PDB file of C-alpha atoms in Angstrom:
ATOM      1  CA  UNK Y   1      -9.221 -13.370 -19.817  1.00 69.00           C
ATOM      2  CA  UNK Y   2      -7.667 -10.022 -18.293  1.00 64.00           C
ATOM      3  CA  UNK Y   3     -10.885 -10.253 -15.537  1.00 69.00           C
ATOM      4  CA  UNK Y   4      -9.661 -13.591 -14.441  1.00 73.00           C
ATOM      5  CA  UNK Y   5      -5.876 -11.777 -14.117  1.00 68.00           C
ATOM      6  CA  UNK Y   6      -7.332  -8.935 -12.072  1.00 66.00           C
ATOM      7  CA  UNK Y   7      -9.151 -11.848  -9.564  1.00 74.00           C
ATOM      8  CA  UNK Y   8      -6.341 -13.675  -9.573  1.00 76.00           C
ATOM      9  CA  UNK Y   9      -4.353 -10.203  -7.235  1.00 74.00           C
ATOM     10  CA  UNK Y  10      -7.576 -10.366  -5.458  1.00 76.00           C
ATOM     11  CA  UNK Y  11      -6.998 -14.112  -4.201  1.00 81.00           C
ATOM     12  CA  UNK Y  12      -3.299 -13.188  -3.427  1.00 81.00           C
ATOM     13  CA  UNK Y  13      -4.820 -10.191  -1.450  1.00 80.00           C
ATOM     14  CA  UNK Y  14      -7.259 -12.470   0.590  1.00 84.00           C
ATOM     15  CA  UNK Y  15      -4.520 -14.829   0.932  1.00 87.00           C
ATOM     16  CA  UNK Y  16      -2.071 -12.544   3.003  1.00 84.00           C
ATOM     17  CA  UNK Y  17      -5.444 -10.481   4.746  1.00 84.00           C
ATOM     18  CA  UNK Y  18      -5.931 -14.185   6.437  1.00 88.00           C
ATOM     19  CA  UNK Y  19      -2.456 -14.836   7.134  1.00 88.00           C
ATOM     20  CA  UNK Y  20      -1.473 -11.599   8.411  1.00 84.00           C
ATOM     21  CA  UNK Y  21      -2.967 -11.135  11.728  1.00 84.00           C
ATOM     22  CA  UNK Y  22      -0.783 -14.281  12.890  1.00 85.00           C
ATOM     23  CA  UNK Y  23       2.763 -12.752  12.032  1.00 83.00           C
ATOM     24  CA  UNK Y  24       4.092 -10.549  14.806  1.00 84.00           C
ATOM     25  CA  UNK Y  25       5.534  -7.019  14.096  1.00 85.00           C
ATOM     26  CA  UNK Y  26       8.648  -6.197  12.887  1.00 86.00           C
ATOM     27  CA  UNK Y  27      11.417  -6.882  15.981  1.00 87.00           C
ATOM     28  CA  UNK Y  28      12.748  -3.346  14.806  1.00 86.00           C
ATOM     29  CA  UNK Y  29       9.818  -1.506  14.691  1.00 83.00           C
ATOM     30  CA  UNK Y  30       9.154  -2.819  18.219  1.00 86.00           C
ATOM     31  CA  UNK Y  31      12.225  -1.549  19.421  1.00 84.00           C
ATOM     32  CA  UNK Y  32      13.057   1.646  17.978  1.00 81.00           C
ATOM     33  CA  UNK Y  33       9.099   3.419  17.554  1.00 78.00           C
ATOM     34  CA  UNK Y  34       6.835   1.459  20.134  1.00 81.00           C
ATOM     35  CA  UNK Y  35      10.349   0.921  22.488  1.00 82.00           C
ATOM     36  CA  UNK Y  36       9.288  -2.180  23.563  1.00 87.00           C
ATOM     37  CA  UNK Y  37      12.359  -4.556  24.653  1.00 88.00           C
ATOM     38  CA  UNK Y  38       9.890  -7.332  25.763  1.00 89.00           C
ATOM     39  CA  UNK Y  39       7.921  -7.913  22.573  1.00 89.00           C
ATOM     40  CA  UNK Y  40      10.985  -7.239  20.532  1.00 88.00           C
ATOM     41  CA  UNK Y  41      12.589 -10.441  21.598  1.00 87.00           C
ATOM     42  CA  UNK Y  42       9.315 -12.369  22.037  1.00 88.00           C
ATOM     43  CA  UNK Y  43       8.861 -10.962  17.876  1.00 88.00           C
ATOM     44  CA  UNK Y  44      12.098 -12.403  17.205  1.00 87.00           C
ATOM     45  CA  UNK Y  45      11.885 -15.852  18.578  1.00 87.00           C
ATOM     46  CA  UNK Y  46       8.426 -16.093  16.756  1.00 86.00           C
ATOM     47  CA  UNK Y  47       9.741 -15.103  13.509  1.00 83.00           C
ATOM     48  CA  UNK Y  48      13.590 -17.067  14.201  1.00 81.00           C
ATOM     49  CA  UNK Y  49      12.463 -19.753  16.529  1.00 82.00           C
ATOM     50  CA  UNK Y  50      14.096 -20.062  20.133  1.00 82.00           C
ATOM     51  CA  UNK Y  51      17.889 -19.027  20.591  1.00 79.00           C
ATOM     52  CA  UNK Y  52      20.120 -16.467  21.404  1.00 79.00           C
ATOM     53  CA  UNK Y  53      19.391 -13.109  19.637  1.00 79.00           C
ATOM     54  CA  UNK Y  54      21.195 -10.368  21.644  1.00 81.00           C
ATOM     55  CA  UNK Y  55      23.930 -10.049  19.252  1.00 84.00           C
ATOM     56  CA  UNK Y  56      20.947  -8.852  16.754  1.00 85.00           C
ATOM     57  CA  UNK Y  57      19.238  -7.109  19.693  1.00 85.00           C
ATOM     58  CA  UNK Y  58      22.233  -5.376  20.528  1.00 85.00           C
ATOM     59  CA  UNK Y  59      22.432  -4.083  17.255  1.00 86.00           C
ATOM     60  CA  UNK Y  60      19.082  -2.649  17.282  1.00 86.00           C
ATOM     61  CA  UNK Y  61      20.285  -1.005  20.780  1.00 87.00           C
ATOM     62  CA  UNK Y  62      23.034   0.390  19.208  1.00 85.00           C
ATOM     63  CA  UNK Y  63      21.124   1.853  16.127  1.00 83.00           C
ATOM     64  CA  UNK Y  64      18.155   2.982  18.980  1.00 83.00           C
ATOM     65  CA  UNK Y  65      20.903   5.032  20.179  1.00 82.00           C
ATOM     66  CA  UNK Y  66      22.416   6.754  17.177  1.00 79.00           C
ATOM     67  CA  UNK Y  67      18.498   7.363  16.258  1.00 77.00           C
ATOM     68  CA  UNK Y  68      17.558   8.710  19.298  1.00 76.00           C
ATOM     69  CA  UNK Y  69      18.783  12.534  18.500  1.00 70.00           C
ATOM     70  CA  UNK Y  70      17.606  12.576  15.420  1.00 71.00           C
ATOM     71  CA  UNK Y  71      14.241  14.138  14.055  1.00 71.00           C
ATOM     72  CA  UNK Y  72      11.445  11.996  11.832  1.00 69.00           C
ATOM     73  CA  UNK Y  73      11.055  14.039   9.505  1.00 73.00           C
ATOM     74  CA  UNK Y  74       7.225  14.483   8.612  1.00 73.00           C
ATOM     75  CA  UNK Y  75       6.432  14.895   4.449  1.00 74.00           C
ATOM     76  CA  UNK Y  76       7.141  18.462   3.969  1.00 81.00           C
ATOM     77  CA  UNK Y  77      10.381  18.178   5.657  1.00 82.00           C
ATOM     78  CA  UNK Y  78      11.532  15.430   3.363  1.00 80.00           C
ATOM     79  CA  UNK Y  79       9.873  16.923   0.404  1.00 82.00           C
ATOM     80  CA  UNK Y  80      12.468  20.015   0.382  1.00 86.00           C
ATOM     81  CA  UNK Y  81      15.262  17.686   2.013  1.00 86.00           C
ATOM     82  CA  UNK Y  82      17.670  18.044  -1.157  1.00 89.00           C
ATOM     83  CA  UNK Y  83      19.345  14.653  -0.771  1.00 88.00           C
ATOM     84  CA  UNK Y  84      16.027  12.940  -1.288  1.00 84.00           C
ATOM     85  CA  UNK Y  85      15.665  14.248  -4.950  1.00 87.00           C
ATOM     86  CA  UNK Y  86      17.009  11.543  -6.684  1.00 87.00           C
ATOM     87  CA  UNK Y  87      14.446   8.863  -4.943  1.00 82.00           C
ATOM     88  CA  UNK Y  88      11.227  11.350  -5.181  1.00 82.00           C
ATOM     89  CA  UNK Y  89      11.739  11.539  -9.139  1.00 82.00           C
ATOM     90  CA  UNK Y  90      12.625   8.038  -9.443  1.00 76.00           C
ATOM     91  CA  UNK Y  91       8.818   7.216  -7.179  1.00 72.00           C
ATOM     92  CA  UNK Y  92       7.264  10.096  -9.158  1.00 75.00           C
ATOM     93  CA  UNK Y  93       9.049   8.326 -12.636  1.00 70.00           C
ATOM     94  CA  UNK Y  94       7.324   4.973 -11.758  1.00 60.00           C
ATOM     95  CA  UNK Y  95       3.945   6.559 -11.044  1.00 62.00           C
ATOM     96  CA  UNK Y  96       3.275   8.200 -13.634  1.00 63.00           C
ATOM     97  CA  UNK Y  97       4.242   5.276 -15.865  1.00 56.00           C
ATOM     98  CA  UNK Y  98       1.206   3.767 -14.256  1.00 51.00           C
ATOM     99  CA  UNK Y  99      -0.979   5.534 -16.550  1.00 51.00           C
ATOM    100  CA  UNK Y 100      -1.761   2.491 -18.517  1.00 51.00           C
ATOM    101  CA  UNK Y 101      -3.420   1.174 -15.475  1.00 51.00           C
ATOM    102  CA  UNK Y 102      -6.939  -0.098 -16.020  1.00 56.00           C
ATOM    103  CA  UNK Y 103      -6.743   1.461 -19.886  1.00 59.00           C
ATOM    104  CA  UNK Y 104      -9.545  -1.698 -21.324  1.00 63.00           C
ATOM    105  CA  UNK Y 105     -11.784  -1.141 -17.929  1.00 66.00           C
ATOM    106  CA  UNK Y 106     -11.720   2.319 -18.951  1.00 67.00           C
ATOM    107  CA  UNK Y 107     -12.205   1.873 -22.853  1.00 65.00           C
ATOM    108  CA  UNK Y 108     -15.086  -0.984 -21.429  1.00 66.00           C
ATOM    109  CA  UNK Y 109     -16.862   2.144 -19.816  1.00 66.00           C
ATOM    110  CA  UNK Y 110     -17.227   3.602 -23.072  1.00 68.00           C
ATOM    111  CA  UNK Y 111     -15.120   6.773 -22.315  1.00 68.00           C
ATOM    112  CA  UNK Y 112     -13.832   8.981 -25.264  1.00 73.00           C
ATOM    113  CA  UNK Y 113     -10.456   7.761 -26.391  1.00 74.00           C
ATOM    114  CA  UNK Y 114      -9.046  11.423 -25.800  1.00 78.00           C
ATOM    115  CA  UNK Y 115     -10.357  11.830 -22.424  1.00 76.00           C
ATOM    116  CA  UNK Y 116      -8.830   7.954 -21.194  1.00 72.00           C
ATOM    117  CA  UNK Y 117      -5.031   9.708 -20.817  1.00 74.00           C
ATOM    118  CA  UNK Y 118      -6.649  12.064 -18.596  1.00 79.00           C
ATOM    119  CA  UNK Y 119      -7.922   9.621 -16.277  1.00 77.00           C
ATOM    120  CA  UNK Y 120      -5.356   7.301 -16.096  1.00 73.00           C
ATOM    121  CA  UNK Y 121      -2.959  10.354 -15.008  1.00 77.00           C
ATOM    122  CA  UNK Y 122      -5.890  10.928 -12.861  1.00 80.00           C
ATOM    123  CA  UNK Y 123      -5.325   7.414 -11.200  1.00 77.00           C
ATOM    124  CA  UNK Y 124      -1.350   8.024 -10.726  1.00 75.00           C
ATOM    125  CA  UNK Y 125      -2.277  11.168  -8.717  1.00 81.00           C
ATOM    126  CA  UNK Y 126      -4.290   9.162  -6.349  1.00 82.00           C
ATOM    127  CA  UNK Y 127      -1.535   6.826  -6.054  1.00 78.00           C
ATOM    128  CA  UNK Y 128       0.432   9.684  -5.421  1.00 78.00           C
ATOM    129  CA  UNK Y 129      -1.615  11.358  -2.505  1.00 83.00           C
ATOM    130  CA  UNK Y 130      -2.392   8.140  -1.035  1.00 83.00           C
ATOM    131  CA  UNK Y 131       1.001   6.981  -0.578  1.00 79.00           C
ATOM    132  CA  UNK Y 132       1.679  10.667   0.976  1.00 81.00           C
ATOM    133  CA  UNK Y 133      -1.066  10.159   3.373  1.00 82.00           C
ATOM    134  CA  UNK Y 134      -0.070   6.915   4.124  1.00 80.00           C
ATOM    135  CA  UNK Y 135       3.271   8.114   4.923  1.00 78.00           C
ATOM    136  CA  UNK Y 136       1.616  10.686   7.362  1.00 78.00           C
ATOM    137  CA  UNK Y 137      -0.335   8.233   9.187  1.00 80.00           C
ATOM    138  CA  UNK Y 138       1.945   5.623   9.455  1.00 77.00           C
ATOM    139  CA  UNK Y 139       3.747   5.977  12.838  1.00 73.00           C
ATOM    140  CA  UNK Y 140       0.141   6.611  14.436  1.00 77.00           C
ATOM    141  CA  UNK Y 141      -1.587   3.181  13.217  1.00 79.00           C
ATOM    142  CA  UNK Y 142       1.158   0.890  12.719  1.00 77.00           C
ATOM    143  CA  UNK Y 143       2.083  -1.593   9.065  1.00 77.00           C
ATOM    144  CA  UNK Y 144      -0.441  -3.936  10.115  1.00 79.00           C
ATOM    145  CA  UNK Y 145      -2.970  -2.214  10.667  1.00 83.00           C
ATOM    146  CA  UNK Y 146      -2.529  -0.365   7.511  1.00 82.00           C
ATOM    147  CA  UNK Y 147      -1.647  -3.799   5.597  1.00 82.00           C
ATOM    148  CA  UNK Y 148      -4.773  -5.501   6.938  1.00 84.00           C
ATOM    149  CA  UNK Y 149      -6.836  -2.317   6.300  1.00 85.00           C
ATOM    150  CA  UNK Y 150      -5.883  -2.262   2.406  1.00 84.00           C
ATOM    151  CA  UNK Y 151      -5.743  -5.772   1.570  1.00 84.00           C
ATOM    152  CA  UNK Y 152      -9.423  -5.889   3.038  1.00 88.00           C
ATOM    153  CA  UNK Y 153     -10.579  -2.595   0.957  1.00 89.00           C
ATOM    154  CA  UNK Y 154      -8.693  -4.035  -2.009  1.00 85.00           C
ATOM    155  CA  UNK Y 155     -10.648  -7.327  -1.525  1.00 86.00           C
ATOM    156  CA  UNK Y 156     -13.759  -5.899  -1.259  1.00 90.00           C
ATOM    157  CA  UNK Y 157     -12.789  -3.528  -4.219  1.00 89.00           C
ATOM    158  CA  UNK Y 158     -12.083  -6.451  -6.288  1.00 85.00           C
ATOM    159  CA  UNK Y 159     -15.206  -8.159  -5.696  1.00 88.00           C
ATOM    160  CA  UNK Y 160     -16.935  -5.477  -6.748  1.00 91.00           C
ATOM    161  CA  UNK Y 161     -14.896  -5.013  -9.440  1.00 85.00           C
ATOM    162  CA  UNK Y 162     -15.880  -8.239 -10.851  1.00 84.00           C
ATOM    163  CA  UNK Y 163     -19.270  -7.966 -10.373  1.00 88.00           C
ATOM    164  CA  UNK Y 164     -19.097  -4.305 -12.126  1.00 86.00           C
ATOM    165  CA  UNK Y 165     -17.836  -5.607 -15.059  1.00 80.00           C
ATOM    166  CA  UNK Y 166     -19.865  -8.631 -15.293  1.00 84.00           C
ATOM    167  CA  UNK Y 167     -22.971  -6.915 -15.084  1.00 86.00           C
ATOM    168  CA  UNK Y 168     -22.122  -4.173 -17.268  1.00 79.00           C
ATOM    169  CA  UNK Y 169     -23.436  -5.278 -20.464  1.00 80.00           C
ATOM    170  CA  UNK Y 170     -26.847  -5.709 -18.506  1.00 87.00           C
ATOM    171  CA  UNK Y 171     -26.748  -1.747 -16.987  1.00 85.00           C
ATOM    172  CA  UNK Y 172     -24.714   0.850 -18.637  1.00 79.00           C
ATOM    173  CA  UNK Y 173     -24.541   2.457 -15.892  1.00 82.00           C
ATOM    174  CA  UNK Y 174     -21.522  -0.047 -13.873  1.00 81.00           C
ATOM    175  CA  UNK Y 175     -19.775   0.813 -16.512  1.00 77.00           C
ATOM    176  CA  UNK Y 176     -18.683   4.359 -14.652  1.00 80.00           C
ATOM    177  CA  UNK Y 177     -18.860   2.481 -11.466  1.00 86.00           C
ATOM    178  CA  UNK Y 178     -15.629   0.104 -12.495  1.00 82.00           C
ATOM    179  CA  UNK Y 179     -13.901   3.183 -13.164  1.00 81.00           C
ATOM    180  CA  UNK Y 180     -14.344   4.833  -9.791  1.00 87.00           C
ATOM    181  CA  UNK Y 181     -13.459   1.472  -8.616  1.00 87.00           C
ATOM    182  CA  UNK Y 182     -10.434   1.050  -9.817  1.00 82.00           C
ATOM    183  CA  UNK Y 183      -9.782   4.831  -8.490  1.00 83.00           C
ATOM    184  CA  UNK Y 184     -10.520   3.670  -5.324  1.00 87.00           C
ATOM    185  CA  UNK Y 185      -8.722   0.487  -5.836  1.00 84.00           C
ATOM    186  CA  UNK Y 186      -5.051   2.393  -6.678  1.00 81.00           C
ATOM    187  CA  UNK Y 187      -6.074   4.335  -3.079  1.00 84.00           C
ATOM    188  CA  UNK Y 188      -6.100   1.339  -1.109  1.00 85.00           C
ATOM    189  CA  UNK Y 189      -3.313  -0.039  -2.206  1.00 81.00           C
ATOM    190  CA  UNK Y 190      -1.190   2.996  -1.446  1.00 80.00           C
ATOM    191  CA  UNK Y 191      -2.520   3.714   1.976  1.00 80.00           C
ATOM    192  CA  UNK Y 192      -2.076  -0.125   2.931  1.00 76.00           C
ATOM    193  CA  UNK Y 193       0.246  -2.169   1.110  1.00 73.00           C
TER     194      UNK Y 193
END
């Protein structure tokens, strides 16, 4: 029953793609990276309701300000920022413990139990590079974008997925698809959600 599990993240996925587009942005990302004071409040009496909110827009003001001289910092920068160590092993820790990911899709596909390691190390460095492009692309497309972008690949993905794996006893052949799909499953999910 582990295919009706892995549907079961698709629906959640499908769930939030619909609801999504009717949430506004974050008031603070607004503020401090688009630097607009209109939709800011307008974002905060949509996600609060109607009242007074300039004691938490004055905050945001205030940490606008202390911001504003200091540099976003692209990858590189923060990859040999020192202070950041502890956090980049920690992320680096908890992907490579996703080895195990997609382990019976891959013993499904009839891969050699030696080579299965490899590619399940293989999916953790996807993760990895996605999550590095995401954080590269970020600023220039926005969270929802990005969000509605990978919750719509992973759908798609998924319902592929499915239909891989159900037909695979019927040609061999989706067998090797399910595993590229669940490559390119572990990709969407980093660049979007």
């Amino acid at each position: 029953m582990w295919n009706v599990l892995l549907s079961f993240s698709g629906l959640v996925a499908l769930i939030q793609l619909l609801f999504l587009p009717f949430f506004p942005e974050s008031p603070p990302y607004l503020l401090l990276q688009k630097e607009d004071k209109a939709g800011c409040l307008k974002a905060m009496k949509q996600l609060w309701g109607e009242g007074n909110y300039h004691t938490e827009f004055d905050d945001l003001m205030k940490e606008k300000a202390i911001t504003k001289g200091t540099k976003i910092m692209n990858v590189l920068e923060v990859l040999r920022e020192r202070s950041v160590y502890p956090q980049l092993c920690t992320m680096l820790l908890l992907l490579l413990s996703l080895q195990l990911c997609g382990l019976k899709i891959f013993q499904t596909a009839n891969l050699q139990e030696s080579i299965i390691p490899y590619v399940s190390l293989g999916v953790s460095i996807s993760e990895l590079i996605s999550i590095i492009f995401c954080s590269s692309i970020i600023d220039r497309f926005g969270r929802r974008m990005l969000l509605c972008g990978g919750y719509l690949l992973m759908a798609l993905i998924l319902v592929l997925l499915e239909t891989s794996l159900l037909l695979s006893d019927q040609f061999l052949w989706l067998r090797y698809c399910s595993v590229i799909l669940i490559f390119l499953f572990i990709i969407a999910y980093g660049i979007g959600p």
